[in-house]
């Protein structure tokens, strides 16, 4: 056996040993789970039988209401000649195709919550029975209730747009103003911002705005929403969070005058927000500096908003202040806990610490010592960046940052004293590239495969200073955000094609180096411990897609033992009341929605998105008719423009057919505007039919009529 083979055999043996060591733990966890009292929900017979029976009884009425109103036929007589269309398909087929398409387009463009969302969860506040319009109309608020109203962040198709209102007798407090990144279903849309007319109407009632931490899903919408409140409403957050908000606001053409208040959560200060409400920030750990949970004290008891959090046994940051949380839980008792749901589906607990990630980054530097090291991670992972700086300094390497957000965040972290930087390690990008390869470390954005981020530009050669080469080692210190996997694979492919070494988190078996990332969110067992320790009277999952909220609620009932009627799975816009007797109920809704923005921060109308989806599927077809004012006849051959539909040069027969139709159609006078309108309608319908007959598609047909 040669040296290489020997090393490989050793590596495999080591891996097998690691696996064997882990096996008993996995087995043990499985056995413990088996012993758990997964009550009636999971017992024989499935879900609660009474509930199922009730739902069945409620069904016929719902069915009746859901019956579609009879389609009214638009039997408008089209003016102009009735031209016989040379088609083989019935018009009904085309109409059916158009209806299905329109349904698809609507479903794709409005995945966010509008109106009354379907929510028949057994935790929906109505024992699993769907909320109705009548119930909302007749809901009477209890004047002594504290109202908790999620404006965004609950049960959407991604995690983001987090924003919660807490209200008591006309005094309102806002917590977080986040954005949600749009997926590929929303062409040309970059992100979404919570939209609530109700919030606009109640602007004068807002007494304070609080931020848990500086991730974009919590502060991203500041530039759109904060300016409305001005300097009279204090804005509270930790030094790093306020620094990040200020940075974002400084990018506005008109920087608003705001009343920022920096909070040090370790002081346990009670901040009076209004006559009846006060707040206390609690230091917790996550994947960003200055992270907090927030306690709002109300006349009906304290409410805990967990914010985003994870447990860490050996943190780089100051350990989380769980003692303070437990103290409040034991002395005052939480009337309600809102707990984030992101990783509720991940079993177990965090297996390693941020230090392990740091050690493994060092290992990469040792194993690939002769080349450049390019490390890609989230720009808000300030502690991870600190690890890179430390490991690099120990090995005499220099570090440069690439990417707008990366440089921004490091600056804010330095100012907020959230990062320790060793001497003489950081260099500018343009200077570091002049050093020998074995001294170069670059920390950049692009770990999610974003097309415009630094990493991709380094692959394509579009980056000003660096082109990836075969001696480079690229490290992905991140996990894919669900949905981003194909883009990341694209980036990895590009890097491998250049001959570079790629090291990814969660692929330890390929290089024997890892873990290289630590999720910022607690796992299932962490949630069990957290909620058990804080024993809230009422429980409301937030910060998650619907399945996460539901699984979080199931955890609270089945494992922690909170009674079902004290758990609510709410949607954006639901009004949850915490009553003086410390029970909770859902009581009414406020209208909520989304504002869509493109990557130039310009608002995109939903109708535009729908058009884009339609065009992307079926294309666009424009016919331009030039007709004589006098005779109404065609003066010249109709111009035809096809975009994203058929390639005209290959479609002579079809185009000929349409031109023939148009000539026959325009053999009479069109004098009045009404005539022109009717002709347009008729041409649109007929041309669509001809195109559908030939291609099976119904592009957007736009007739243009010029009278000369
Ligand atoms: Zn976060
Ligand atoms: Zn978050």
XYZ file of C-alpha atoms and ligand atoms in Angstrom:
710
model
C 0.000 0.000 0.000
C 1.442 3.389 -0.936
C 1.437 6.469 1.316
C -1.733 7.881 -0.183
C -3.620 4.624 0.130
C -2.506 4.289 3.698
C -3.711 7.766 4.587
C -7.021 7.056 2.922
C -7.422 3.786 4.825
C -6.661 5.597 8.057
C -9.181 8.302 7.271
C -11.883 5.730 6.587
C -11.095 3.819 9.748
C -11.343 7.069 11.697
C -14.694 7.895 10.145
C -16.052 4.434 10.903
C -14.900 4.788 14.472
C -16.611 8.191 14.746
C -19.814 6.714 13.430
C -19.628 3.773 15.816
C -19.133 6.159 18.704
C -22.132 8.231 17.771
C -24.439 5.273 17.278
C -25.318 4.638 20.944
C -26.302 8.319 21.337
C -28.621 8.164 18.368
C -30.103 4.912 19.657
C -30.604 6.400 23.098
C -32.377 9.438 21.729
C -34.621 7.253 19.630
C -35.537 5.164 22.670
C -36.253 8.243 24.757
C -38.515 9.578 22.075
C -40.373 6.274 22.066
C -41.053 6.611 25.758
C -42.475 10.090 25.388
C -46.129 10.593 26.077
C -47.285 11.590 22.632
C -50.899 11.888 23.799
C -54.099 11.367 21.837
C -52.872 13.238 18.767
C -50.432 10.522 17.969
C -52.179 7.610 19.670
C -54.147 4.875 17.902
C -56.782 6.334 15.624
C -54.705 9.398 14.750
C -55.905 12.887 15.551
C -58.430 13.740 18.227
C -61.580 11.910 17.163
C -64.043 14.419 18.584
C -62.381 17.127 16.579
C -62.535 15.134 13.376
C -66.237 14.432 13.958
C -66.896 18.120 14.523
C -65.087 19.090 11.371
C -67.121 16.566 9.407
C -70.349 18.050 10.783
C -69.244 21.526 9.836
C -68.347 20.505 6.301
C -71.635 20.536 4.313
C -72.317 24.190 5.131
C -68.835 25.171 4.044
C -69.209 23.267 0.808
C -72.381 25.164 -0.046
C -70.703 28.495 0.516
C -67.702 27.526 -1.540
C -69.771 26.716 -4.637
C -68.698 29.074 -7.381
C -71.180 31.665 -8.536
C -72.532 30.893 -11.967
C -70.167 32.112 -14.608
C -71.640 35.073 -16.378
C -71.006 34.898 -20.039
C -69.626 38.046 -21.525
C -71.688 37.749 -24.675
C -70.745 41.131 -25.890
C -71.374 41.413 -29.611
C -68.113 42.212 -31.230
C -68.342 44.711 -33.992
C -66.668 44.220 -37.288
C -67.010 41.387 -39.700
C -67.579 37.944 -38.359
C -64.612 36.135 -39.781
C -64.690 32.385 -39.744
C -61.586 31.234 -37.917
C -59.748 28.326 -39.468
C -59.204 26.490 -36.206
C -59.697 22.928 -35.002
C -60.089 23.649 -31.297
C -63.279 24.823 -29.647
C -63.277 28.240 -28.024
C -64.282 26.575 -24.736
C -60.969 24.722 -24.680
C -59.062 27.968 -24.993
C -61.137 29.621 -22.249
C -60.512 26.623 -20.007
C -56.764 26.864 -20.677
C -56.830 30.578 -19.859
C -58.734 29.993 -16.636
C -56.323 27.303 -15.444
C -53.386 29.522 -16.320
C -54.849 32.469 -14.475
C -55.434 30.298 -11.397
C -51.808 29.123 -11.515
C -50.520 32.666 -11.922
C -52.655 33.924 -9.020
C -51.580 31.077 -6.791
C -47.936 31.729 -7.578
C -48.063 35.500 -7.115
C -50.063 35.553 -3.881
C -48.501 32.946 -1.654
C -48.381 35.445 1.180
C -51.218 35.821 3.609
C -54.213 37.899 2.529
C -57.848 37.766 3.627
C -58.642 34.922 6.014
C -56.045 32.169 5.654
C -57.133 28.555 5.991
C -56.164 27.478 9.491
C -57.896 24.407 10.887
C -55.053 23.544 13.206
C -56.279 22.147 16.505
C -54.409 25.122 18.007
C -56.213 27.690 15.841
C -58.100 29.126 18.818
C -61.427 27.662 17.686
C -60.807 23.982 18.388
C -59.887 23.350 14.785
C -62.942 24.972 13.195
C -62.184 27.476 10.443
C -62.647 31.140 11.323
C -65.384 32.897 9.321
C -66.010 36.418 8.088
C -69.052 36.693 10.384
C -66.954 35.829 13.422
C -64.508 38.558 12.519
C -67.302 41.096 11.993
C -68.958 40.341 15.301
C -65.754 40.132 17.369
C -65.893 42.562 20.277
C -62.545 43.404 21.853
C -62.191 43.039 25.600
C -61.111 46.499 26.774
C -58.873 45.063 29.476
C -57.135 42.619 27.166
C -53.544 42.969 26.012
C -53.626 42.433 22.287
C -50.828 40.637 20.476
C -50.993 41.108 16.734
C -48.436 39.531 14.400
C -48.117 41.795 11.357
C -45.676 39.448 9.611
C -43.495 36.381 10.064
C -46.119 33.713 10.736
C -47.114 30.919 8.388
C -45.699 32.363 5.179
C -43.712 30.552 2.495
C -40.413 31.472 4.067
C -39.003 32.967 7.203
C -38.963 36.722 7.360
C -41.006 39.899 7.567
C -41.073 39.557 11.338
C -43.112 42.224 13.044
C -45.327 42.068 16.119
C -47.615 44.619 17.747
C -48.472 44.604 21.425
C -51.342 46.883 22.372
C -53.100 47.790 25.585
C -55.885 50.383 25.776
C -54.691 52.366 22.805
C -50.965 52.189 23.611
C -48.953 50.290 21.034
C -45.447 48.881 20.979
C -43.878 47.507 17.774
C -41.280 44.754 17.864
C -39.058 44.235 14.787
C -39.598 45.341 11.172
C -38.250 42.611 8.919
C -38.129 41.780 5.243
C -38.766 38.461 3.534
C -36.658 37.475 0.533
C -38.823 36.577 -2.425
C -38.208 33.229 -4.091
C -38.064 32.512 -7.821
C -41.866 32.409 -7.901
C -41.833 36.204 -7.788
C -39.924 37.254 -10.921
C -38.099 40.539 -10.507
C -39.019 40.848 -6.836
C -36.150 40.981 -4.383
C -37.872 41.285 -1.034
C -41.185 41.919 0.697
C -42.154 44.274 3.462
C -45.173 43.947 5.776
C -48.026 46.098 4.579
C -50.770 47.063 6.952
C -53.210 49.880 6.455
C -54.376 49.215 9.994
C -50.898 49.992 11.263
C -50.806 53.199 9.206
C -54.187 54.232 10.649
C -52.950 53.604 14.181
C -49.586 55.303 13.784
C -50.302 57.876 16.521
C -50.768 55.135 19.094
C -47.236 53.757 18.707
C -45.243 54.598 21.850
C -42.014 52.713 21.144
C -40.294 50.496 18.576
C -38.080 47.642 19.785
C -35.652 45.427 17.907
C -34.522 41.971 19.052
C -31.470 41.800 16.734
C -30.029 43.004 13.448
C -30.805 40.231 10.950
C -32.665 41.494 7.906
C -35.723 39.375 8.682
C -36.026 41.641 11.762
C -34.698 45.053 10.656
C -34.763 44.879 6.828
C -37.950 46.941 6.486
C -36.684 49.837 8.622
C -35.928 52.035 5.639
C -39.544 51.700 4.498
C -41.380 51.816 7.831
C -39.278 53.681 10.417
C -39.339 57.141 8.782
C -43.108 57.372 9.422
C -42.581 57.476 13.162
C -39.975 60.217 13.434
C -38.144 61.474 16.509
C -41.114 61.342 18.907
C -41.111 57.536 19.068
C -38.042 56.016 20.758
C -36.315 53.138 18.955
C -34.672 50.618 21.288
C -32.015 48.000 20.549
C -28.494 46.926 21.501
C -25.469 48.860 20.234
C -24.846 46.522 17.278
C -28.519 46.411 16.297
C -28.928 50.192 16.414
C -25.633 50.528 14.513
C -26.963 48.296 11.729
C -30.274 50.192 11.603
C -28.457 53.537 11.431
C -26.256 52.194 8.625
C -29.352 51.143 6.677
C -31.061 54.499 7.258
C -27.920 56.364 6.180
C -28.380 54.897 2.708
C -31.690 56.759 2.258
C -31.560 59.914 0.193
C -33.171 61.746 3.094
C -31.950 60.400 6.413
C -34.801 60.677 8.922
C -34.295 62.147 12.358
C -34.927 59.281 14.783
C -34.731 58.864 18.531
C -32.382 55.885 18.928
C -31.896 54.432 22.400
C -29.077 51.959 22.964
C -29.845 49.262 25.510
C -27.339 47.179 27.467
C -29.341 44.032 28.249
C -26.933 42.938 30.987
C -28.150 45.859 33.124
C -31.645 44.293 33.493
C -33.167 47.759 33.249
C -36.914 48.096 33.050
C -37.669 50.595 30.289
C -40.970 52.411 30.654
C -42.555 52.562 27.204
C -45.967 54.045 28.042
C -48.396 54.424 30.915
C -49.081 50.682 31.098
C -46.279 48.964 29.221
C -42.589 48.505 29.958
C -39.808 46.412 28.449
C -36.726 44.536 29.547
C -34.133 43.284 27.067
C -32.457 39.954 27.908
C -29.111 38.957 26.385
C -29.456 35.684 24.432
C -27.254 33.966 21.855
C -27.822 33.612 18.121
C -25.582 33.987 15.064
C -25.168 37.749 15.358
C -23.849 40.074 18.071
C -26.228 42.076 20.255
C -28.986 39.474 20.177
C -31.833 39.676 22.692
C -35.118 38.305 23.905
C -37.605 40.949 25.022
C -39.939 40.891 28.001
C -42.916 43.256 27.775
C -44.548 43.835 31.151
C -48.275 44.460 30.847
C -51.186 44.823 33.297
C -52.011 41.173 32.463
C -48.534 39.900 33.259
C -45.208 39.719 31.444
C -45.002 38.554 27.831
C -41.767 36.992 26.568
C -40.805 37.391 22.928
C -37.979 34.902 22.494
C -36.531 36.519 19.371
C -34.098 34.212 17.564
C -31.951 32.099 19.858
C -29.749 29.045 20.295
C -28.184 27.301 23.248
C -24.408 27.305 23.441
C -22.436 25.514 26.111
C -19.120 27.118 25.240
C -19.933 30.418 23.520
C -17.437 32.934 22.114
C -19.862 35.696 23.079
C -20.939 36.499 26.664
C -23.015 33.504 27.828
C -26.764 33.984 27.464
C -28.565 35.445 30.451
C -30.876 32.481 31.057
C -30.592 33.080 34.796
C -32.458 36.355 34.389
C -35.139 34.722 32.231
C -35.612 31.959 34.786
C -35.723 34.528 37.571
C -38.578 36.389 35.861
C -40.301 33.079 35.089
C -40.125 31.979 38.729
C -40.849 35.319 40.430
C -43.379 36.895 38.071
C -44.411 34.036 35.783
C -44.742 34.600 32.036
C -48.390 35.077 31.092
C -47.483 34.392 27.480
C -44.414 33.238 25.605
C -43.874 33.791 21.901
C -41.184 31.346 20.830
C -39.406 31.150 17.494
C -39.904 28.002 15.403
C -37.119 27.934 12.783
C -35.336 24.680 13.648
C -38.154 22.910 15.466
C -37.916 20.127 12.877
C -34.250 19.445 13.617
C -33.920 16.740 16.274
C -31.491 16.824 19.140
C -29.371 19.710 20.281
C -26.404 21.667 18.907
C -23.541 19.176 18.792
C -20.635 21.633 18.697
C -19.623 25.233 19.406
C -18.440 28.200 17.384
C -14.909 27.423 18.685
C -15.015 24.083 16.847
C -15.829 25.954 13.657
C -12.851 28.224 14.336
C -10.564 25.234 14.919
C -11.679 23.680 11.658
C -11.028 26.909 9.761
C -7.513 26.714 11.229
C -7.279 23.114 10.061
C -8.110 24.217 6.515
C -5.324 26.812 6.721
C -2.901 24.080 7.832
C -3.942 21.464 5.300
C -4.034 23.864 2.358
C -1.207 26.098 3.515
C 0.349 26.972 0.177
C -2.622 28.544 -1.585
C -5.099 31.327 -1.063
C -8.015 30.579 1.278
C -11.362 32.107 0.394
C -13.977 31.807 3.113
C -17.613 32.467 2.405
C -20.157 33.015 5.163
C -23.114 35.203 6.140
C -21.967 38.767 6.577
C -23.698 39.006 9.954
C -21.662 36.066 11.373
C -19.363 38.481 13.166
C -18.027 35.886 15.618
C -17.161 33.556 12.746
C -15.244 36.406 11.115
C -13.443 36.885 14.426
C -12.446 33.191 14.281
C -11.015 33.636 10.789
C -9.004 36.675 11.886
C -7.605 34.818 14.902
C -6.692 31.657 12.974
C -5.113 33.734 10.198
C -3.095 35.839 12.640
C -1.712 32.692 14.273
C -0.413 31.549 10.903
C 0.920 34.853 9.626
C -1.835 35.197 7.066
C -3.559 38.469 6.184
C -7.315 38.868 5.753
C -9.326 41.052 3.380
C -13.098 41.432 3.221
C -15.035 41.428 -0.013
C -18.685 42.289 -0.539
C -20.613 45.406 0.420
C -22.545 43.888 3.314
C -19.440 42.118 4.644
C -17.464 45.355 4.882
C -20.489 47.206 6.333
C -21.060 44.659 9.067
C -17.430 44.512 10.135
C -17.416 48.321 10.401
C -20.561 48.356 12.547
C -19.195 45.516 14.701
C -15.947 47.414 15.284
C -17.844 50.523 16.349
C -20.178 48.548 18.639
C -17.117 46.715 20.053
C -18.680 43.383 19.067
C -15.549 42.014 17.417
C -11.963 41.493 18.579
C -9.441 42.157 15.838
C -5.783 41.092 16.140
C -3.190 43.678 15.107
C -2.044 44.073 11.500
C -4.155 41.286 10.034
C -6.822 43.140 8.061
C -5.805 44.470 4.669
C -7.589 46.098 1.786
C -8.570 43.861 -1.081
C -6.451 45.722 -3.615
C -3.353 45.311 -1.394
C -3.774 41.704 -0.315
C -3.725 40.410 -3.889
C -0.129 41.609 -4.192
C 0.984 39.237 -1.408
C 2.162 35.671 -2.031
C -0.731 33.185 -2.134
C 0.136 31.525 1.171
C -0.476 34.828 2.982
C -3.873 35.543 1.451
C -7.199 34.914 3.196
C -10.384 36.453 1.861
C -13.738 36.530 3.639
C -16.591 37.135 1.261
C -20.335 36.919 0.637
C -21.977 34.476 -1.736
C -22.297 31.331 0.368
C -25.914 31.009 -0.799
C -24.919 30.990 -4.462
C -26.275 34.502 -5.018
C -25.616 35.416 -8.631
C -24.230 38.890 -7.943
C -22.322 38.119 -4.785
C -18.541 38.172 -4.669
C -17.960 34.430 -4.860
C -19.779 34.022 -8.159
C -18.024 37.043 -9.606
C -14.685 35.508 -8.619
C -15.676 32.382 -10.534
C -16.754 34.175 -13.700
C -13.824 36.587 -13.659
C -16.113 39.565 -13.174
C -14.477 40.486 -9.870
C -12.127 43.444 -9.959
C -9.310 41.910 -7.940
C -9.603 38.139 -7.920
C -10.184 35.324 -10.360
C -10.427 31.882 -8.817
C -7.525 29.587 -9.745
C -6.649 25.933 -9.258
C -4.512 26.475 -6.163
C -7.316 28.262 -4.266
C -9.273 26.638 -1.457
C -12.833 27.837 -1.021
C -14.588 27.191 2.276
C -18.373 27.381 2.680
C -18.949 28.196 6.349
C -22.723 28.015 6.013
C -25.717 25.784 5.468
C -27.951 26.275 2.475
C -31.114 28.239 3.218
C -33.880 25.897 1.963
C -34.526 26.675 -1.693
C -31.001 27.945 -2.394
C -29.443 24.510 -2.955
C -29.444 24.557 -6.771
C -27.811 27.997 -6.880
C -25.138 26.880 -4.431
C -24.467 23.748 -6.503
C -24.037 26.044 -9.521
C -21.411 28.072 -7.695
C -19.641 24.933 -6.454
C -19.599 23.523 -9.998
C -18.070 26.752 -11.274
C -15.355 26.625 -8.609
C -14.548 22.957 -9.283
C -14.354 23.603 -13.014
C -11.630 26.144 -12.253
C -9.776 23.363 -10.460
C -10.189 24.874 -6.994
C -10.607 22.852 -3.809
C -14.074 23.333 -2.307
C -14.802 22.530 1.330
C -18.421 22.662 2.457
C -20.058 22.340 5.814
C -21.904 19.035 6.263
C -19.692 17.268 3.722
C -17.065 16.191 6.223
C -16.818 12.745 4.601
C -15.169 14.342 1.546
C -12.316 16.154 3.267
C -12.498 15.058 6.896
C -12.772 18.734 7.884
C -15.874 19.940 9.693
C -18.143 21.141 11.115
C -17.740 24.542 9.503
C -21.015 26.093 10.553
C -23.248 26.365 13.578
C -26.903 27.142 13.048
C -28.197 30.235 14.803
C -31.423 28.545 15.833
C -32.220 26.118 18.610
C -32.983 22.476 17.828
C -35.946 20.464 19.097
C -34.447 19.352 22.430
C -33.276 22.907 23.124
C -36.858 24.095 22.710
C -38.115 21.415 25.064
C -35.655 22.541 27.734
C -36.172 26.279 27.168
C -39.958 26.161 27.344
C -39.971 23.701 30.251
C -37.604 25.930 32.227
C -39.637 29.074 31.620
C -43.034 27.354 32.157
C -45.198 30.044 30.511
C -48.938 30.055 31.196
C -49.768 30.504 27.525
C -47.783 29.727 24.415
C -47.679 31.056 20.882
C -45.168 29.832 18.280
C -43.897 32.539 15.944
C -41.064 33.136 13.430
C -41.776 30.207 11.128
C -43.659 28.656 8.267
C -46.966 27.034 9.122
C -45.566 23.535 9.620
C -42.935 24.892 11.974
C -45.549 26.744 14.035
C -47.671 23.611 14.189
C -44.757 21.369 15.193
C -43.685 23.916 17.793
C -47.218 23.894 19.240
C -47.252 20.079 19.277
C -43.947 20.115 21.144
C -45.400 22.498 23.737
C -48.474 20.346 24.287
C -47.081 16.842 23.958
C -43.675 17.184 25.535
C -43.734 20.286 27.743
C -47.338 19.694 28.805
C -48.941 23.092 28.198
C -52.725 22.549 27.865
C -54.003 22.714 24.294
C -56.389 25.621 24.937
C -53.436 27.702 26.125
C -51.549 27.324 22.850
C -52.379 29.333 19.746
C -51.109 28.837 16.210
C -51.866 32.235 14.709
C -51.447 33.801 11.297
C -50.330 37.279 10.358
C -53.197 39.639 11.137
C -54.824 37.553 13.868
C -55.684 39.451 17.036
C -54.668 37.378 20.055
C -55.995 38.655 23.362
C -54.301 38.039 26.681
C -57.128 38.535 29.166
C -56.896 39.761 32.768
C -57.587 36.194 33.973
C -54.405 35.202 32.058
C -56.070 33.105 29.417
C -55.633 33.729 25.705
C -58.060 33.739 22.825
C -58.161 34.741 19.192
C -60.574 37.580 18.685
C -60.779 39.200 15.260
C -58.339 40.078 12.513
C -56.698 43.113 11.023
C -55.974 43.332 7.299
C -52.358 42.459 6.458
C -50.470 42.118 3.218
C -47.197 42.584 1.440
C -45.383 45.304 -0.367
C -43.014 43.948 -3.007
C -39.695 45.595 -3.848
C -37.126 45.012 -6.593
C -33.356 45.121 -6.167
C -33.346 48.880 -6.771
C -35.671 49.275 -3.734
C -38.543 50.279 -6.029
C -42.001 48.978 -5.265
C -43.390 46.363 -7.659
C -47.138 46.097 -8.093
C -48.660 42.646 -7.726
C -50.338 43.002 -11.136
C -46.901 43.489 -12.684
C -45.668 40.297 -11.045
C -48.676 38.413 -12.407
C -47.976 39.740 -15.914
C -44.357 38.662 -15.597
C -45.355 35.147 -14.581
C -47.885 34.977 -17.421
C -45.309 36.205 -19.948
C -42.666 33.818 -18.628
C -45.029 30.922 -19.257
C -46.849 31.952 -22.421
C -45.147 35.018 -23.899
C -46.497 38.176 -25.459
C -47.916 38.781 -28.951
C -48.539 42.267 -30.351
C -50.469 43.021 -33.557
C -50.301 46.550 -34.916
C -52.985 47.554 -37.385
C -52.760 50.752 -39.401
C -56.193 51.535 -40.815
C -57.581 54.355 -42.863
C -59.748 56.866 -41.025
C -62.017 57.051 -44.061
C -62.487 53.470 -45.151
C -61.543 51.634 -41.987
C -59.499 49.261 -44.074
C -55.935 48.183 -43.585
C -53.495 50.539 -45.241
C -50.488 48.307 -44.855
C -49.631 44.770 -43.837
C -50.162 44.373 -40.081
C -46.995 44.459 -37.991
C -46.575 41.509 -35.680
C -44.259 41.357 -32.685
C -43.724 38.162 -30.751
C -41.693 38.127 -27.532
C -41.025 35.101 -25.331
C -43.573 33.174 -27.393
C -42.707 31.921 -30.864
C -39.752 32.750 -33.045
C -41.314 34.590 -35.980
C -38.839 33.450 -38.633
C -39.841 29.840 -38.015
C -43.578 30.486 -37.997
C -44.428 31.821 -41.438
C -47.526 29.700 -41.880
C -49.090 30.795 -38.611
C -48.238 34.449 -39.186
C -49.730 34.200 -42.694
C -52.913 32.839 -41.209
C -53.140 35.710 -38.748
C -52.455 38.333 -41.416
C -55.183 36.774 -43.559
C -57.587 36.931 -40.643
C -56.712 40.569 -39.916
C -57.304 41.595 -43.516
C -60.718 39.953 -43.551
C -61.555 41.533 -40.216
C -60.823 45.080 -41.354
C -62.933 45.279 -44.476
C -65.363 47.884 -43.182
C -65.387 51.334 -41.583
C -64.461 51.800 -37.936
C -65.477 55.349 -37.156
C -66.326 55.845 -33.512
C -64.077 55.124 -30.523
C -66.561 52.457 -29.497
C -66.044 50.749 -32.843
C -62.282 50.741 -32.328
C -62.702 49.338 -28.832
C -64.985 46.570 -30.045
C -62.621 45.733 -32.891
C -59.716 45.497 -30.465
C -61.623 43.149 -28.179
C -62.663 40.968 -31.067
C -59.145 40.832 -32.575
C -57.664 40.001 -29.198
C -60.045 37.104 -28.693
C -59.765 35.711 -32.220
C -55.959 35.983 -32.419
C -55.672 34.283 -29.024
C -57.853 31.485 -30.358
C -55.771 31.058 -33.514
C -52.537 31.027 -31.487
C -53.968 28.567 -28.990
C -55.118 26.340 -31.838
C -51.637 26.292 -33.341
C -49.453 26.153 -30.229
C -51.527 25.186 -27.189
C -50.539 28.470 -25.533
C -52.368 31.698 -24.814
C -49.831 34.518 -24.736
C -50.867 38.016 -23.704
C -52.256 39.393 -27.000
C -52.066 43.159 -27.396
C -53.834 44.678 -30.412
C -52.736 48.203 -31.307
C -54.822 50.193 -33.778
C -53.438 53.283 -35.498
C -55.864 55.391 -37.523
C -54.261 57.552 -40.231
Zn -31.864 36.068 13.330
Zn -35.051 35.722 12.391
